[in-house]
Coordinates of C-alpha atoms and ligand atoms in Angstrom, one line a residue:
M1 CA 67.9 -133.2 39.5
S2 CA 65.1 -134.7 37.9
T3 CA 61.7 -133.5 38.1
S4 CA 58.3 -134.7 37.1
S5 CA 57.9 -131.6 34.5
E6 CA 60.8 -133.0 32.4
L7 CA 60.1 -134.3 29.0
L8 CA 63.4 -136.2 29.1
S9 CA 65.2 -137.3 32.2
I10 CA 68.6 -139.0 32.1
E11 CA 69.3 -140.5 35.3
G12 CA 72.8 -142.0 36.0
A13 CA 73.6 -143.2 32.5
S14 CA 76.5 -145.1 31.6
K15 CA 77.7 -146.6 28.4
S16 CA 81.0 -148.7 27.6
F17 CA 81.8 -150.1 24.6
H18 CA 83.9 -153.3 24.1
V19 CA 86.5 -152.7 21.4
R20 CA 88.1 -155.5 19.8
P21 CA 90.9 -153.7 17.6
M22 CA 92.4 -155.8 14.7
F23 CA 95.7 -155.6 16.5
G24 CA 96.3 -155.0 19.9
A25 CA 94.1 -156.0 22.9
S26 CA 90.6 -155.6 23.4
H27 CA 89.2 -153.2 26.0
E28 CA 86.4 -151.1 27.2
V29 CA 85.8 -147.7 26.1
V30 CA 83.6 -145.6 28.7
A31 CA 81.6 -143.3 26.5
L32 CA 79.0 -142.1 29.2
S33 CA 79.9 -142.1 32.9
D34 CA 77.1 -141.6 35.1
I35 CA 75.0 -138.8 33.3
T36 CA 72.1 -137.3 35.0
I37 CA 70.5 -134.3 33.3
G38 CA 66.9 -133.4 32.5
L39 CA 65.1 -131.2 29.8
E40 CA 61.7 -129.7 29.8
A41 CA 59.4 -129.5 27.0
G42 CA 59.9 -126.5 25.1
K43 CA 63.7 -125.8 26.3
A44 CA 67.0 -126.4 24.7
L45 CA 69.9 -128.2 26.7
A46 CA 73.2 -127.7 24.9
V47 CA 75.8 -130.5 25.3
V48 CA 79.2 -129.2 24.7
G49 CA 82.5 -130.6 24.4
E50 CA 85.6 -131.5 22.5
S51 CA 86.0 -134.5 19.9
G52 CA 85.4 -137.9 21.7
S53 CA 84.0 -136.5 25.0
G54 CA 80.6 -138.8 24.5
K55 CA 78.3 -136.2 23.0
S56 CA 76.9 -138.0 20.2
T57 CA 76.8 -141.2 22.3
L58 CA 74.4 -139.4 24.5
G59 CA 72.2 -138.5 21.6
R60 CA 72.1 -141.8 20.1
A61 CA 71.4 -143.7 23.7
V62 CA 68.1 -141.0 23.6
T63 CA 67.2 -142.5 20.2
R64 CA 67.5 -146.1 21.7
L65 CA 69.9 -147.0 19.3
F66 CA 71.8 -149.4 22.0
P67 CA 70.8 -149.9 25.5
L68 CA 72.8 -148.2 28.3
S69 CA 75.2 -150.2 30.6
S70 CA 73.4 -148.6 33.6
G71 CA 71.1 -145.9 34.2
R72 CA 67.9 -144.9 32.6
I73 CA 66.5 -142.5 30.3
S74 CA 63.0 -141.6 30.5
F75 CA 60.7 -139.6 28.2
K76 CA 57.5 -138.1 29.6
G77 CA 58.2 -140.2 32.8
K78 CA 58.5 -143.6 31.1
D79 CA 61.6 -145.8 30.8
I80 CA 62.3 -145.9 26.9
A81 CA 64.0 -149.3 27.5
L82 CA 60.8 -150.6 28.6
L83 CA 58.6 -149.4 25.7
R84 CA 57.4 -152.8 25.1
S85 CA 54.7 -152.6 22.3
R86 CA 55.7 -151.8 18.6
A87 CA 53.2 -149.0 18.7
E88 CA 54.7 -147.4 21.8
R89 CA 58.2 -147.7 20.3
L90 CA 57.4 -146.1 17.0
D91 CA 55.6 -143.2 18.8
Y92 CA 58.6 -142.7 20.5
L93 CA 60.9 -142.6 17.5
R94 CA 58.3 -140.1 16.1
S95 CA 58.5 -137.7 18.8
V96 CA 62.1 -137.9 18.9
Q97 CA 63.8 -136.8 15.9
M98 CA 67.7 -136.4 14.9
V99 CA 69.3 -133.6 12.6
F100 CA 72.6 -134.3 11.9
Q101 CA 75.8 -132.4 11.0
D102 CA 75.7 -133.5 7.1
P103 CA 72.3 -132.0 6.0
F104 CA 72.7 -134.6 3.0
S105 CA 72.7 -137.8 5.4
A106 CA 68.8 -138.1 5.9
L107 CA 67.5 -136.9 2.5
N108 CA 66.9 -139.1 0.0
P109 CA 68.6 -137.8 -3.4
A110 CA 66.0 -139.3 -5.7
H111 CA 63.0 -137.5 -4.3
T112 CA 61.9 -133.7 -4.1
I113 CA 61.4 -131.6 -1.2
Q114 CA 57.8 -131.9 -1.6
H115 CA 58.1 -135.6 -1.1
H116 CA 60.2 -135.6 1.8
L117 CA 57.7 -133.4 3.6
E118 CA 54.3 -134.7 2.3
R119 CA 55.1 -138.3 3.2
P120 CA 55.5 -137.9 7.0
L121 CA 52.4 -135.5 7.0
M122 CA 50.3 -138.4 5.4
L123 CA 51.8 -141.3 7.1
H124 CA 52.0 -139.5 10.9
R125 CA 49.2 -137.2 10.8
N126 CA 46.9 -138.7 8.2
L127 CA 46.4 -135.4 6.0
H128 CA 45.4 -135.2 2.3
G129 CA 43.9 -133.0 0.0
A130 CA 43.8 -129.0 1.0
A131 CA 44.5 -130.2 4.7
L132 CA 47.8 -131.5 3.6
A133 CA 48.6 -128.4 1.4
S134 CA 48.1 -126.2 4.0
A135 CA 50.2 -128.0 6.7
L136 CA 52.7 -128.1 4.3
A137 CA 52.5 -124.6 3.7
G138 CA 52.7 -123.9 7.6
I139 CA 55.7 -125.7 8.1
L140 CA 57.6 -124.2 5.2
A141 CA 56.5 -120.8 6.6
D142 CA 57.8 -121.9 9.9
V143 CA 61.3 -122.9 8.6
E144 CA 61.3 -119.7 6.3
L145 CA 61.5 -121.6 2.9
D146 CA 59.8 -120.4 -0.1
P147 CA 57.5 -123.0 -1.7
A148 CA 57.7 -121.8 -4.9
V149 CA 61.5 -122.2 -5.1
T150 CA 61.9 -125.4 -2.7
L151 CA 59.1 -127.7 -3.3
H152 CA 59.9 -129.2 -6.4
K153 CA 63.7 -129.2 -5.8
Y154 CA 65.8 -132.2 -5.3
P155 CA 68.3 -132.1 -2.4
H156 CA 71.5 -131.8 -4.3
E157 CA 69.7 -128.5 -5.8
L158 CA 69.6 -126.5 -2.2
S159 CA 72.2 -125.0 -0.5
G160 CA 73.6 -126.6 2.8
G161 CA 71.4 -123.9 4.9
Q162 CA 68.2 -124.8 3.0
R163 CA 68.8 -128.8 3.5
Q164 CA 69.1 -128.1 7.1
R165 CA 66.0 -126.4 7.0
V166 CA 64.2 -129.1 5.0
N167 CA 65.5 -131.4 7.8
L168 CA 64.0 -129.2 10.4
A169 CA 60.9 -129.0 8.6
R170 CA 60.8 -132.5 8.5
A171 CA 61.0 -133.4 12.3
L172 CA 58.0 -130.6 12.5
A173 CA 56.1 -132.9 9.8
V174 CA 56.3 -136.0 11.7
G175 CA 55.3 -134.0 15.1
A176 CA 58.4 -134.1 16.9
E177 CA 58.6 -132.8 20.7
L178 CA 62.3 -133.2 20.7
I179 CA 64.9 -132.6 18.2
I180 CA 68.4 -134.0 18.9
A181 CA 70.8 -131.6 16.7
D182 CA 74.1 -133.2 16.4
E183 CA 76.6 -130.2 15.3
P184 CA 73.4 -129.1 13.1
T185 CA 75.5 -126.1 11.6
S186 CA 79.4 -127.1 11.5
M187 CA 79.3 -128.2 8.2
L188 CA 77.5 -124.9 7.1
D189 CA 78.8 -121.7 5.7
V190 CA 80.1 -119.7 8.6
S191 CA 77.7 -116.9 7.1
I192 CA 74.4 -118.9 7.8
R193 CA 75.1 -120.5 10.9
R194 CA 73.7 -118.2 12.9
S195 CA 70.3 -118.2 10.9
V196 CA 69.8 -121.6 11.3
L197 CA 70.6 -121.3 15.1
D198 CA 67.9 -118.4 15.6
L199 CA 65.4 -121.1 13.5
M200 CA 66.0 -123.6 16.0
R201 CA 65.5 -121.0 18.7
R202 CA 62.4 -119.9 17.2
M203 CA 61.0 -123.5 16.6
K204 CA 61.6 -123.8 20.4
E205 CA 59.7 -120.7 21.2
T206 CA 56.6 -120.8 19.0
R207 CA 56.4 -124.4 18.5
S208 CA 57.4 -125.6 22.0
I209 CA 60.1 -128.2 20.7
A210 CA 62.8 -129.2 22.9
F211 CA 66.2 -129.6 21.5
L212 CA 69.1 -131.4 22.5
Y213 CA 71.9 -129.3 20.9
I214 CA 75.1 -131.0 20.6
T215 CA 78.1 -128.8 19.6
H216 CA 81.9 -128.2 20.5
D217 CA 81.2 -124.4 20.1
I218 CA 80.5 -123.3 23.6
A219 CA 79.6 -119.8 21.9
T220 CA 76.9 -121.1 19.9
A221 CA 75.4 -122.6 22.8
Q222 CA 74.0 -119.3 24.0
F223 CA 72.1 -118.6 21.2
I224 CA 69.4 -121.4 21.8
A225 CA 70.3 -123.2 25.0
D226 CA 68.4 -122.6 28.3
Q227 CA 70.8 -125.1 30.0
I228 CA 74.3 -126.2 29.0
A229 CA 76.1 -129.2 29.9
I230 CA 79.8 -129.3 29.8
M231 CA 81.2 -133.0 28.7
Y232 CA 84.5 -134.5 28.9
A233 CA 85.6 -138.1 28.8
G234 CA 81.9 -139.0 29.3
Q235 CA 81.3 -137.0 32.3
I236 CA 78.9 -133.7 32.5
V237 CA 81.8 -131.5 34.7
E238 CA 79.5 -128.4 34.8
W239 CA 76.0 -127.7 33.9
G240 CA 73.4 -124.7 34.6
R241 CA 72.3 -121.4 32.7
P242 CA 74.4 -120.7 30.0
D243 CA 75.2 -117.2 30.9
R244 CA 76.2 -118.4 34.4
V245 CA 78.4 -120.9 33.5
I246 CA 80.1 -118.9 30.9
A247 CA 80.1 -115.6 33.1
N248 CA 81.4 -117.7 36.1
P249 CA 83.3 -120.9 35.0
Q250 CA 84.1 -123.2 37.7
H251 CA 85.6 -126.3 36.1
P252 CA 89.0 -126.0 35.0
Y253 CA 87.8 -127.8 32.0
T254 CA 85.1 -125.3 31.1
R255 CA 87.7 -122.7 31.5
L256 CA 89.7 -124.2 29.1
L257 CA 86.9 -124.4 26.5
L258 CA 86.2 -120.7 26.9
S259 CA 89.8 -120.0 26.3
A260 CA 89.7 -121.8 23.1
V261 CA 86.8 -119.9 21.7
P262 CA 88.6 -118.2 18.6
D263 CA 89.6 -114.8 19.5
P264 CA 91.3 -113.1 16.7
A265 CA 92.5 -110.6 18.9
V266 CA 94.8 -113.0 20.6
K267 CA 97.8 -114.9 18.4
L268 CA 99.3 -118.0 20.1
T269 CA 102.8 -118.4 19.0
G270 CA 105.9 -120.1 20.0
D271 CA 106.6 -120.6 23.8
R272 CA 103.0 -119.1 24.9
S273 CA 101.4 -121.7 22.3
R274 CA 103.4 -124.6 23.9
A275 CA 102.7 -123.6 27.5
F276 CA 99.0 -123.3 26.8
S277 CA 99.0 -127.0 25.4
H278 CA 100.8 -128.4 28.4
A279 CA 98.1 -126.4 30.8
A280 CA 95.4 -127.9 28.6
D281 CA 96.7 -131.5 28.9
A282 CA 96.9 -130.9 32.8
V283 CA 93.4 -130.1 32.8
R284 CA 92.2 -132.7 30.4
A285 CA 94.0 -135.3 32.8
L286 CA 92.2 -133.9 35.6
A287 CA 88.9 -133.9 33.9
R288 CA 89.3 -137.5 33.2
Q289 CA 89.3 -138.4 36.9
P290 CA 86.0 -139.8 38.2
A291 CA 84.4 -136.8 40.1
P292 CA 81.4 -138.0 42.0
L293 CA 80.6 -135.1 44.1
I294 CA 78.3 -132.3 43.0
A295 CA 78.7 -128.7 44.4
E296 CA 76.0 -126.0 43.6
V297 CA 77.9 -122.9 42.8
E298 CA 75.2 -120.6 42.8
P299 CA 71.2 -121.6 42.1
G300 CA 70.8 -123.9 39.1
H301 CA 74.5 -124.0 38.4
F302 CA 76.6 -127.2 39.3
V303 CA 80.1 -128.3 39.1
R304 CA 81.6 -131.8 39.6
Q305 CA 84.3 -132.5 41.7
A306 CA 86.9 -135.1 42.8
I307 CA 86.9 -136.5 46.0
A308 CA 90.0 -134.8 47.7
G309 CA 92.8 -137.0 48.4
P310 CA 94.5 -137.7 52.0
Ligands
ATP401 N1 80.1 -147.7 18.7 C1 80.9 -147.6 19.3 N2 82.0 -148.5 19.9 C2 83.2 -148.3 20.2 N3 83.4 -146.9 20.8 C3 82.7 -146.1 20.5 C4 81.2 -146.2 19.9 N4 80.7 -145.0 19.8 C5 81.6 -144.0 20.6 N5 82.5 -144.7 20.9 C6 83.8 -144.0 21.9 O1 83.1 -143.3 22.7 C7 83.7 -142.1 22.8 C8 82.9 -140.8 22.7 O2 82.3 -140.9 21.4 P1 81.3 -139.9 20.7 O3 81.4 -140.1 19.0 O4 79.9 -139.8 21.5 O5 82.2 -138.5 20.9 P2 81.6 -137.2 20.4 O6 81.7 -136.2 21.8 O7 80.3 -137.2 19.9 O8 82.9 -136.6 19.4 P3 82.9 -135.8 17.9 O9 82.8 -134.1 18.7 O10 84.2 -136.0 17.4 O11 81.7 -136.2 17.4 C9 84.9 -142.0 22.0 O12 86.2 -142.5 22.5 C10 84.4 -143.1 20.9 O13 85.6 -143.7 20.1
MG402 MG1 79.8 -136.5 17.9

């Protein structure tokens, strides 16, 4: 599954957290279980799953926030746990940028948008004067923000969608090659979600930036992703081209996610709703089982299966 042309290769990555609750016994939480998936430069991988499935843990592992319990993550062929020199680590952290759900979280309320975007251009690209102004104008044009109405504003003076555009612009300014976008549109007004997704797709196509797009909404994954990975209880249960996975879902959990995509024509009430929730619990119980077998459903479309019992 991993090839040398990959920008990011995740191989057999597992992560357990030791949890010591205030009350009750301490225990292990398996947040990632044997994850193997890759991402090529300029492509997007959508990681889709419900709350608690391990999506953010996967994103955080890629940003080196903690070591894996086992397995490895490589960027341009180099194991990111083995970046020894400070320069190598800083270069990696520059190449891989996070964009979060809350568009405020990465912006300093005390600084203008101009400050937020100029600083990385000066620090990382050593640009000044006319070269700085021209790079700044180019980046703003890329994220479709009007300099006249944006640059002198503070983060709280912008809409949520504009703030998310500033966050994406900042990733461009530092020269990111991979953007990990963790639910980047879920706090935005429904009417502007699509335009931010469209922007990410254009950044991918015109700037050749790779995206790890984390979402619970399988429907949005199709807008941007070249590959989709369906995650539950720390495992990727099914993966492949989004159109194929969505048209021909094999894993019961993928089907469950697709059935939960809001369809205004379907109203679940009374017995039907209870029956659905019962069936959903059974699917989740199944998807929690370790599933070490991998079947290729059709070229480039894979599903994990449990070893059949006796
Ligand atoms: N630092 C930590 N310490 C202990 N448990 C953790 C830690 N980080 C994550 N977990 C646990 O790992 C599991 C996966 O969490 P994660 O945040 O990755 O899920 P998620 O898919 O991003 O969910 P959401 O959609 O709600 O953001 C959860 O059971 C969570 O409680
Ligand atoms: Mg999360």
